[in-house]
PDB file of C-alpha atoms and ligand atoms in Angstrom:
ATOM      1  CA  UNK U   1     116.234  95.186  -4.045  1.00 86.00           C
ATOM      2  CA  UNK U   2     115.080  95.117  -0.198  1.00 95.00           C
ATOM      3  CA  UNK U   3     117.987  96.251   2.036  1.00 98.00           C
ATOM      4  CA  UNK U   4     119.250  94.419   4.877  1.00 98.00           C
ATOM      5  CA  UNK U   5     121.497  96.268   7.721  1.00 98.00           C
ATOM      6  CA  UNK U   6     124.228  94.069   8.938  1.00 99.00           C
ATOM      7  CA  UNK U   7     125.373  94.655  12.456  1.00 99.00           C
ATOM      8  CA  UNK U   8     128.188  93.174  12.902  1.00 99.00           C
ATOM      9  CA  UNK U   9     131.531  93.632  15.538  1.00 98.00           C
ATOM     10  CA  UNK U  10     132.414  92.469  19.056  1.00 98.00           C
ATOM     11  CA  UNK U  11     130.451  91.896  21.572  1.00 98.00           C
ATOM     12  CA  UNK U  12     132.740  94.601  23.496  1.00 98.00           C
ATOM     13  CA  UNK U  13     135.122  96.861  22.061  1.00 98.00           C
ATOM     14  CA  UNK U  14     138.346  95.621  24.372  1.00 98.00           C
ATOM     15  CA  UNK U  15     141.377  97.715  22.274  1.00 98.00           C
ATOM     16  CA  UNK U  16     142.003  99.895  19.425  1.00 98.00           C
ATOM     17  CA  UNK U  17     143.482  97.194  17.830  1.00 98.00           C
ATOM     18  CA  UNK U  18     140.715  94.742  18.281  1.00 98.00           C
ATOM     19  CA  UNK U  19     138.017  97.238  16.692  1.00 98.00           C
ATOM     20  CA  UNK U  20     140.291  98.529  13.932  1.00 98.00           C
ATOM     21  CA  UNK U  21     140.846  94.544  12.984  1.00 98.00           C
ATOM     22  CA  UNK U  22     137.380  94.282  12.448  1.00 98.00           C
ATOM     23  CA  UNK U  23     136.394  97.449  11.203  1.00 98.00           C
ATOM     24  CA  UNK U  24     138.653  97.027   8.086  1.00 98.00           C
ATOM     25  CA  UNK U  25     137.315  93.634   7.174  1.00 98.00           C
ATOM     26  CA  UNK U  26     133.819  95.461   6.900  1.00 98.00           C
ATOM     27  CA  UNK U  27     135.114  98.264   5.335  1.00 98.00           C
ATOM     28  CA  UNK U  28     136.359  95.721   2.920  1.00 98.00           C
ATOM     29  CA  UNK U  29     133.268  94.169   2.793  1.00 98.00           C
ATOM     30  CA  UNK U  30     131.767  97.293   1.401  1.00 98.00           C
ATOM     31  CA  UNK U  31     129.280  97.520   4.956  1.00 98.00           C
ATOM     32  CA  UNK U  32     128.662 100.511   6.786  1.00 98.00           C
ATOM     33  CA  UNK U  33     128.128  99.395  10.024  1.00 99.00           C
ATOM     34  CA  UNK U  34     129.840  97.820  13.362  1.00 99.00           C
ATOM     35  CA  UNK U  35     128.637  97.242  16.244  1.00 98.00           C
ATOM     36  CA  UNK U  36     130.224  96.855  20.249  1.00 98.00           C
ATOM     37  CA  UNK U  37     129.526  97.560  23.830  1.00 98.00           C
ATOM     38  CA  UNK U  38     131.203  99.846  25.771  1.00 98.00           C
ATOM     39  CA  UNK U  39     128.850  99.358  28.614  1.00 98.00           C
ATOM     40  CA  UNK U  40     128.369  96.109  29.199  1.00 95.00           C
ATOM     41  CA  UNK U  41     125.040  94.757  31.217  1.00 91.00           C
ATOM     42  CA  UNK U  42     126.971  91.707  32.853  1.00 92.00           C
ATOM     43  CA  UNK U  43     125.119  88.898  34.878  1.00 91.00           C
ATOM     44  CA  UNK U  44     128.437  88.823  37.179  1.00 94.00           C
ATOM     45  CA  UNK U  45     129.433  92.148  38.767  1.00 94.00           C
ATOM     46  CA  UNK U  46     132.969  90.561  38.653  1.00 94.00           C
ATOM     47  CA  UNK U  47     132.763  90.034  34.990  1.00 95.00           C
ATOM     48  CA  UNK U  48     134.409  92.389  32.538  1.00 94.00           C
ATOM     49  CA  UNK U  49     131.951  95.861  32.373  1.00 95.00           C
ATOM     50  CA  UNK U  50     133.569  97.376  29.257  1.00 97.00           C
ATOM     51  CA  UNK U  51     135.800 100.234  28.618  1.00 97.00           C
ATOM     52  CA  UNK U  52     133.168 102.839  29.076  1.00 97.00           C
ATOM     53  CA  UNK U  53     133.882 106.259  28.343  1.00 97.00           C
ATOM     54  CA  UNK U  54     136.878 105.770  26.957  1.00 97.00           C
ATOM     55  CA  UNK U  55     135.984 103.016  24.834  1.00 98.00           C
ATOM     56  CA  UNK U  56     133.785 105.796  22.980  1.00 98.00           C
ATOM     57  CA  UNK U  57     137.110 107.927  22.756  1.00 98.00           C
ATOM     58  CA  UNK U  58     138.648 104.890  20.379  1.00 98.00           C
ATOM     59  CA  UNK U  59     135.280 105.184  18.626  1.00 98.00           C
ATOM     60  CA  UNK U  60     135.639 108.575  17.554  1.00 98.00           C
ATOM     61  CA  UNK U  61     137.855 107.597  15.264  1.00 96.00           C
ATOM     62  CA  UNK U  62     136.301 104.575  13.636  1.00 98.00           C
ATOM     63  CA  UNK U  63     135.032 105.771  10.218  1.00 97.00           C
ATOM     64  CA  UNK U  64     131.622 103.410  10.164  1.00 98.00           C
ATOM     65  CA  UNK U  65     128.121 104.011  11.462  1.00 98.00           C
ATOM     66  CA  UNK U  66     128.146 103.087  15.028  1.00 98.00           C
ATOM     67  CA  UNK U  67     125.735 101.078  16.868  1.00 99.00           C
ATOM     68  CA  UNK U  68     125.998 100.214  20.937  1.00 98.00           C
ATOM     69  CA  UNK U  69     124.679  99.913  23.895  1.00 98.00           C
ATOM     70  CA  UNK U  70     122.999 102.132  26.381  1.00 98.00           C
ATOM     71  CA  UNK U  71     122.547 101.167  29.715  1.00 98.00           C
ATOM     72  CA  UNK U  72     121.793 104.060  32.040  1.00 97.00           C
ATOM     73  CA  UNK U  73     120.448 108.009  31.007  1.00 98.00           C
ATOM     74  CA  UNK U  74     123.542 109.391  31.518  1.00 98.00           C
ATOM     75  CA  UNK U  75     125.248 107.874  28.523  1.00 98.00           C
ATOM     76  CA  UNK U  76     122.205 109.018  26.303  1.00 98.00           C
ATOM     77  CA  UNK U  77     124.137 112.376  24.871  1.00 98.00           C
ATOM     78  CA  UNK U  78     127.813 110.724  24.989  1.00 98.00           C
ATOM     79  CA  UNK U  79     126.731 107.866  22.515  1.00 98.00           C
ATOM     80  CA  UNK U  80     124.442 110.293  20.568  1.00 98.00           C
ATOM     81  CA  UNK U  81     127.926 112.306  20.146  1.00 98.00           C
ATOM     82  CA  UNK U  82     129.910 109.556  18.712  1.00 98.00           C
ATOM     83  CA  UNK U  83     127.473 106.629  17.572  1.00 98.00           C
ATOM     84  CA  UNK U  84     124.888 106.042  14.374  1.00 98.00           C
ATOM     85  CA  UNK U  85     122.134 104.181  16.727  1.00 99.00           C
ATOM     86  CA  UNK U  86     121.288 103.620  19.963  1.00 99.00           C
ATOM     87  CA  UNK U  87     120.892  99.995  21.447  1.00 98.00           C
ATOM     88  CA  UNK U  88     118.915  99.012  24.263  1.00 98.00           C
ATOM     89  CA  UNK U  89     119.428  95.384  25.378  1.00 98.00           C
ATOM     90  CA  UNK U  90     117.066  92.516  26.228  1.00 98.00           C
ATOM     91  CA  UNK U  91     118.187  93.163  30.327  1.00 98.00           C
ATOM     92  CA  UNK U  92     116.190  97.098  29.724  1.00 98.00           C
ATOM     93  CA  UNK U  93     113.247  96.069  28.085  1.00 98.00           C
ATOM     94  CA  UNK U  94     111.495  96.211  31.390  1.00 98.00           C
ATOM     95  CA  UNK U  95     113.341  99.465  32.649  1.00 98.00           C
ATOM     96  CA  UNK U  96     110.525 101.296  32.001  1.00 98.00           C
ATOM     97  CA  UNK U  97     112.754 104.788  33.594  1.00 98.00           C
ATOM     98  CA  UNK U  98     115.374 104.284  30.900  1.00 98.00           C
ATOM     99  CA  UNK U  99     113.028 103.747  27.829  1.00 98.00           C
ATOM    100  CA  UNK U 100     111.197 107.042  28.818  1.00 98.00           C
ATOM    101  CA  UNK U 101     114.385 108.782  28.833  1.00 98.00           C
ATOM    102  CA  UNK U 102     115.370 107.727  25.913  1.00 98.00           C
ATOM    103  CA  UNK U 103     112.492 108.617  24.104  1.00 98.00           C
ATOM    104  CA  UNK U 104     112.121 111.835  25.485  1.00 98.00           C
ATOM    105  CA  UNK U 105     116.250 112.958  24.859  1.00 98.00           C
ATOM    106  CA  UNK U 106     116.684 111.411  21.157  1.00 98.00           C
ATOM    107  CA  UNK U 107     114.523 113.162  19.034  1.00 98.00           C
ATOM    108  CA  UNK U 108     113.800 110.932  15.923  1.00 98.00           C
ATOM    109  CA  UNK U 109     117.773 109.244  16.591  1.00 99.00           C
ATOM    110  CA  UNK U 110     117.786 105.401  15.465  1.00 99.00           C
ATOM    111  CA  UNK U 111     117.047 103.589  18.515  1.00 99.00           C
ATOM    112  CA  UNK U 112     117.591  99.638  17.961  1.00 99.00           C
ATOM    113  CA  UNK U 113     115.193  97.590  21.097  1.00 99.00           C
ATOM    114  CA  UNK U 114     115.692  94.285  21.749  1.00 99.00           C
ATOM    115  CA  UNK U 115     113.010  92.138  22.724  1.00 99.00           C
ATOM    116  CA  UNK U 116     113.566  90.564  26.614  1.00 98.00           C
ATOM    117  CA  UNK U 117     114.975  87.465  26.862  1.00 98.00           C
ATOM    118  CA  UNK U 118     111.175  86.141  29.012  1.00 98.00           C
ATOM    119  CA  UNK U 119     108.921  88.784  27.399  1.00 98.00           C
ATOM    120  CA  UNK U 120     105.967  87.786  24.813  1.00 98.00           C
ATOM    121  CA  UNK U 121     105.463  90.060  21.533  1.00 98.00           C
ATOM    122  CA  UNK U 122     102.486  91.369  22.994  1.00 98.00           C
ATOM    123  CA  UNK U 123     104.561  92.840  26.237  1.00 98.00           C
ATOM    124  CA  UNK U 124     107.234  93.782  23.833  1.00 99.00           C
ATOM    125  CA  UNK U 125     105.523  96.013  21.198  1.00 98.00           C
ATOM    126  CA  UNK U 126     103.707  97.917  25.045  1.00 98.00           C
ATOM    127  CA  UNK U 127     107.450  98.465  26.191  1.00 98.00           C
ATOM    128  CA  UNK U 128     108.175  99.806  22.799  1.00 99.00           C
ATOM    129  CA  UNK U 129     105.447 102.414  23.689  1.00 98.00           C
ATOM    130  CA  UNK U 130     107.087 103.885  26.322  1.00 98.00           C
ATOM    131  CA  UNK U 131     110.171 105.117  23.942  1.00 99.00           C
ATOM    132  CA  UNK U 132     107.190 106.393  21.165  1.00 98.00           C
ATOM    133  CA  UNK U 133     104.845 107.952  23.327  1.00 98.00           C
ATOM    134  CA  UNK U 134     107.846 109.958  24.590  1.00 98.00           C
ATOM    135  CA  UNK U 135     109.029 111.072  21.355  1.00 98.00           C
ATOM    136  CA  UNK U 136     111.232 108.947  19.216  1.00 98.00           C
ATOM    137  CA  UNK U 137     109.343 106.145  16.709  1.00 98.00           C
ATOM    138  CA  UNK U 138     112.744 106.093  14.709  1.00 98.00           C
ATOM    139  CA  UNK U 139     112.850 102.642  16.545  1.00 99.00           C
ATOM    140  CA  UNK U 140     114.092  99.365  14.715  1.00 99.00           C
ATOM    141  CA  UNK U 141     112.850  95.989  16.769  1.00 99.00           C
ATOM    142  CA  UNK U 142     115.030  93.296  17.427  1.00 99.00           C
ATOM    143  CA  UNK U 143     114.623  89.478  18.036  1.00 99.00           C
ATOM    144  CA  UNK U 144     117.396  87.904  19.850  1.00 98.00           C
ATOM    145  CA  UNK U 145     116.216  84.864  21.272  1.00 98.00           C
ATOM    146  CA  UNK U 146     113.738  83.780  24.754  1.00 98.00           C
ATOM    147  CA  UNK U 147     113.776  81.286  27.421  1.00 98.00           C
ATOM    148  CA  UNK U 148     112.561  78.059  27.403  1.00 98.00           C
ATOM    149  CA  UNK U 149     113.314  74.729  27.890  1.00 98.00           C
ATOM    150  CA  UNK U 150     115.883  73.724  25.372  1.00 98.00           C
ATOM    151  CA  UNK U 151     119.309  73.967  26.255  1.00 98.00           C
ATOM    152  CA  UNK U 152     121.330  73.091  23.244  1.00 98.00           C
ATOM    153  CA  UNK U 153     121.246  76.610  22.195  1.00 98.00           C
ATOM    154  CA  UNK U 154     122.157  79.785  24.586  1.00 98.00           C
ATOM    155  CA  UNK U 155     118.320  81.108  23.890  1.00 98.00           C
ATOM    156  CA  UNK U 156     116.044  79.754  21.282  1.00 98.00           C
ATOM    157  CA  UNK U 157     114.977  82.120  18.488  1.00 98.00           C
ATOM    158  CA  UNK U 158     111.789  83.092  18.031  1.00 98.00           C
ATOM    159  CA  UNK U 159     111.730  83.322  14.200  1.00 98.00           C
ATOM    160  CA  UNK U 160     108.092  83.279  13.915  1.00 98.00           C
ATOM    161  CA  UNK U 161     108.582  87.002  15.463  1.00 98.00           C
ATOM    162  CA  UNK U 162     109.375  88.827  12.550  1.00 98.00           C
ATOM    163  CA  UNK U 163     106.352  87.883  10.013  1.00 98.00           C
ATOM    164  CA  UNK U 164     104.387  88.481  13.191  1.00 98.00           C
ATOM    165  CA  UNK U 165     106.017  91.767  13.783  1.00 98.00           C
ATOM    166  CA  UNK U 166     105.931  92.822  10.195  1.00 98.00           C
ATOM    167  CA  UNK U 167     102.096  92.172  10.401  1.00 98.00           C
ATOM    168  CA  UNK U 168     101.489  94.358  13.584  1.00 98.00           C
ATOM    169  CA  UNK U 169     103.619  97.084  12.954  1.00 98.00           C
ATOM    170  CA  UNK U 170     105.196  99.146  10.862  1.00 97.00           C
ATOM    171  CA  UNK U 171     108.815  98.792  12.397  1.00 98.00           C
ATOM    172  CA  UNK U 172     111.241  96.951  10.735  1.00 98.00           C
ATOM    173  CA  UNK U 173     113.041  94.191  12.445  1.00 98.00           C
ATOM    174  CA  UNK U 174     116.554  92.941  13.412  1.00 99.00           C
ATOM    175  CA  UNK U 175     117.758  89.592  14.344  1.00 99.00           C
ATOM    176  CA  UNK U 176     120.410  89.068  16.475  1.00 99.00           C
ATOM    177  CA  UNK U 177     121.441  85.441  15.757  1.00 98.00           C
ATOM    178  CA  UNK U 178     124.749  85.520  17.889  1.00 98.00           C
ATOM    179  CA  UNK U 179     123.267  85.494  21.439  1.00 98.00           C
ATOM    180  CA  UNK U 180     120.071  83.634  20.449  1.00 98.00           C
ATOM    181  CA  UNK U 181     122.415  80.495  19.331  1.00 98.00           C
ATOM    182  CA  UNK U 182     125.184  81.131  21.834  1.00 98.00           C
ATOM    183  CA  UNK U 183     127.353  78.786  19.674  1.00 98.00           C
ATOM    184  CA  UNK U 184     129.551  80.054  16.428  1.00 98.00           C
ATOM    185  CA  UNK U 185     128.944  77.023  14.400  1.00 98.00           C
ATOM    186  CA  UNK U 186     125.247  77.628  14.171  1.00 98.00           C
ATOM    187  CA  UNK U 187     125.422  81.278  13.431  1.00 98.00           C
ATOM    188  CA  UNK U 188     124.971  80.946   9.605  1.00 98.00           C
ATOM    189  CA  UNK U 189     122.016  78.752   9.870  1.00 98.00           C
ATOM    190  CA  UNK U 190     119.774  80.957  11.693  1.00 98.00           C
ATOM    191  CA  UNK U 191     121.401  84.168   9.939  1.00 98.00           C
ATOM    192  CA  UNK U 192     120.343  82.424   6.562  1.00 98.00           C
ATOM    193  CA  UNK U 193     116.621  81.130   8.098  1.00 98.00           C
ATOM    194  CA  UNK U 194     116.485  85.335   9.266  1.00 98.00           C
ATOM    195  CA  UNK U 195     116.981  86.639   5.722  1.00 98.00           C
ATOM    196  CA  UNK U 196     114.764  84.218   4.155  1.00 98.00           C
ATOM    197  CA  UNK U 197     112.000  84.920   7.067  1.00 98.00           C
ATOM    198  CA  UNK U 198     112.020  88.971   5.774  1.00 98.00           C
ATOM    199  CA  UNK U 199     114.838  90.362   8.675  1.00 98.00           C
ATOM    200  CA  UNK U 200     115.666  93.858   7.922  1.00 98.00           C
ATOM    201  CA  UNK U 201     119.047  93.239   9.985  1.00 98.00           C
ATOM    202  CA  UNK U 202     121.243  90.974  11.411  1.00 99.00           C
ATOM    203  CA  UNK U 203     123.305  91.640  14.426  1.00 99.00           C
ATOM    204  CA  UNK U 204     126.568  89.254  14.605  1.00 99.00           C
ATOM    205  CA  UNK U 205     128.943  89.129  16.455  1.00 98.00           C
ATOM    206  CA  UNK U 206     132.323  88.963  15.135  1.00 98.00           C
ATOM    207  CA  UNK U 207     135.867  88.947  17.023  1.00 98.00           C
ATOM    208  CA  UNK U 208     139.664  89.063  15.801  1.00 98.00           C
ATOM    209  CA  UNK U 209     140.139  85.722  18.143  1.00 98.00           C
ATOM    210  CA  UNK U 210     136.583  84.573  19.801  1.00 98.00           C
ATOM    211  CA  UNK U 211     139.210  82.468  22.070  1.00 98.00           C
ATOM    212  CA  UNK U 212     140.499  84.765  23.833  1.00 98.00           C
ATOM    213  CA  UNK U 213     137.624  87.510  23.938  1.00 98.00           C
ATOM    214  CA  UNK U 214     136.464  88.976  27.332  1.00 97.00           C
ATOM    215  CA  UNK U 215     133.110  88.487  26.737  1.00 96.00           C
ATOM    216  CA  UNK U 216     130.483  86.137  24.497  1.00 97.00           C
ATOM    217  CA  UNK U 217     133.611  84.076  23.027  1.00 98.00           C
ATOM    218  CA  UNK U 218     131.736  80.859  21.791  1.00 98.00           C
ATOM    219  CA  UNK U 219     129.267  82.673  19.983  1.00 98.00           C
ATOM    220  CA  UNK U 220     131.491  85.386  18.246  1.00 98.00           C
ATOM    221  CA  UNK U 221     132.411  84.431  14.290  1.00 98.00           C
ATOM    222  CA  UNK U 222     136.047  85.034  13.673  1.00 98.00           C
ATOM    223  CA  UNK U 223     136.892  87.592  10.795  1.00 98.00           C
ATOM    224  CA  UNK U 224     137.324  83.881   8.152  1.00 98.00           C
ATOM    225  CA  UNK U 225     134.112  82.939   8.949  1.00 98.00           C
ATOM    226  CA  UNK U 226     132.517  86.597   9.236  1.00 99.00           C
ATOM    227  CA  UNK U 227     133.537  86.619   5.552  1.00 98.00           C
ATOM    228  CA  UNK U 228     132.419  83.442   4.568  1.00 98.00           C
ATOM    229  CA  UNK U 229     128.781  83.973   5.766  1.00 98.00           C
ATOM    230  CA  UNK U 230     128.763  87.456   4.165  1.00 98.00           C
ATOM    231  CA  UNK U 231     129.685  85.782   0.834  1.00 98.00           C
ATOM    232  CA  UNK U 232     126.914  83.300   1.351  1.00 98.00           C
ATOM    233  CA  UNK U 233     124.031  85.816   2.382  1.00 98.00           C
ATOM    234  CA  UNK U 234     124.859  87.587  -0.848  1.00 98.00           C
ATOM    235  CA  UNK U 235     123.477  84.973  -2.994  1.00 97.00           C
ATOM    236  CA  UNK U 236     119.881  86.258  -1.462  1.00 97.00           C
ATOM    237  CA  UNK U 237     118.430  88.460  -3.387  1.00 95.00           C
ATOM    238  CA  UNK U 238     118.893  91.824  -0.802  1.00 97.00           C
ATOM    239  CA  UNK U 239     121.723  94.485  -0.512  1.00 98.00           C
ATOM    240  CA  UNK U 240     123.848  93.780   2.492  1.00 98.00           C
ATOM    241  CA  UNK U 241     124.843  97.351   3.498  1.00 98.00           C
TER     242      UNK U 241
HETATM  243  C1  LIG X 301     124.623  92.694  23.148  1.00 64.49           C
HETATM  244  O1  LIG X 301     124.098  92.859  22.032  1.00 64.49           O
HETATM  245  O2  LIG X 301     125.791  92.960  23.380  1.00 64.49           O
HETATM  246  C2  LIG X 301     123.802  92.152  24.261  1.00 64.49           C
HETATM  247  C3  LIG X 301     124.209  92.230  25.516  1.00 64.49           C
HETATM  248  O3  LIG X 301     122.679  91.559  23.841  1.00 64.49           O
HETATM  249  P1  LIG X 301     121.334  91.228  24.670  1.00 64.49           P
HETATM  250  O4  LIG X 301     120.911  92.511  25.306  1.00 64.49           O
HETATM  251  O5  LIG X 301     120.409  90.765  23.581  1.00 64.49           O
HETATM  252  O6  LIG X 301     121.685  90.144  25.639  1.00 64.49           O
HETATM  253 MN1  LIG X 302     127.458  89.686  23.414  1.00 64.49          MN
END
């Protein structure tokens, strides 16, 4: 049975308590991995940034593979230290300094790339480049929505991407349904649509109480509904691990 990674957890860790909810409902679950930022790429500079290094102090102790963001090169080693993957988000796709680095410092360490929010495929797989040439091609792809016109949903999500991406390369492929839909209630939809298009993860984004979180709120699943979905995506025929 084809495996599917699911990538689920805050948008940012914000307390001990707040992970530590959510990591024991995917412990419970039986998955192995949770995801958060502790450095956040914000559009405001007066919006919340994250706990930074000491939000990867709380993650030392969280007993689950670790997946989050990095933003600048001198985070590279920290997260390698405490964290399962590497993210790089849809704002770095084009920061062509950081992918280099990355590449070069990482050896073959899981490296998870989201596509940018205005880039084609084409543009995409190049960037990718710059993180193999340098050295790591441990790198999983991710599709997490572009910009056009519509505006009912945060981004809109490119679905066709991962047949297309399967076709040109040989990475596997994540979608990240939470910020493409920007909206909760459509979350299982297009998490459902990824699975049957051949995802090999989801990223979701999951919160103790979406209401009151710092960041990302009206997209974030609440730990009911996190459940719920991962009930209903086991009726696929794939491993959820
Ligand atoms: C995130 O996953 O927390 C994030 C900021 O996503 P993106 O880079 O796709 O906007
Ligand atoms: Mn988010």
């Amino acid at each position: 049975m084809n495996k599917v990674k699911i990538f689920a957890g805050p948008c940012a860790l914000e307390s001990e308590e707040q992970i530590n909810e959510v990591a024991d409902v995917i412990k419970s679950l039986g998955l192995s991995w949770i995801r958060c930022g502790v450095y956040k790429p914000r559009i405001s500079p007066h919006s919340f940034q994250g706990l930074g290094d000491s939000g990867l102090e709380i993650l030392k102790d969280i007993d689950l593979d670790i997946i989050t963001e990095v933003t600048e090169p001198n985070q590279i080693e920290k997260v390698m230290d405490t964290c399962s993957a590497i993210q790089i988000g849809s704002r770095n796709m084009y920061n062509y300094a950081l992918l280099k680095e990355i590449g070069k410092r990482t050896g073959d360490f899981p490296i998870l790339f989201k596509r940018g929010m205005s880039a084609t495929i084409s543009e995409y797989l190049s960037a990718s480049e710059y993180i193999s040439s340098a050295g790591n091609k441990n790198i999983m792809l991710c599709e997490r929505g572009i910009r056009t016109f519509e505006d009912a949903t945060r981004f809109t999500l490119d679905i066709s991407a991962v047949p297309i991406i399967h076709k040109q390369t040989q990475y596997p492929i994540c979608v990240d349904v939470s910020h493409a839909a920007g909206r909760s209630d459509l979350v299982p939809s297009m998490a459902k649509a990824a699975i049957a298009s051949g995802a090999d993860a989801l990223m979701i984004e999951v919160h103790p109480n979406p209401m009151k979180a710092l960041c990302d709120g009206p997209q974030q699943l609440n730990l009911e509904q996190f459940k719920v979905l991962i009930d209903e995506l086991r009726t696929f025929d794939k491993e959820l691990i």
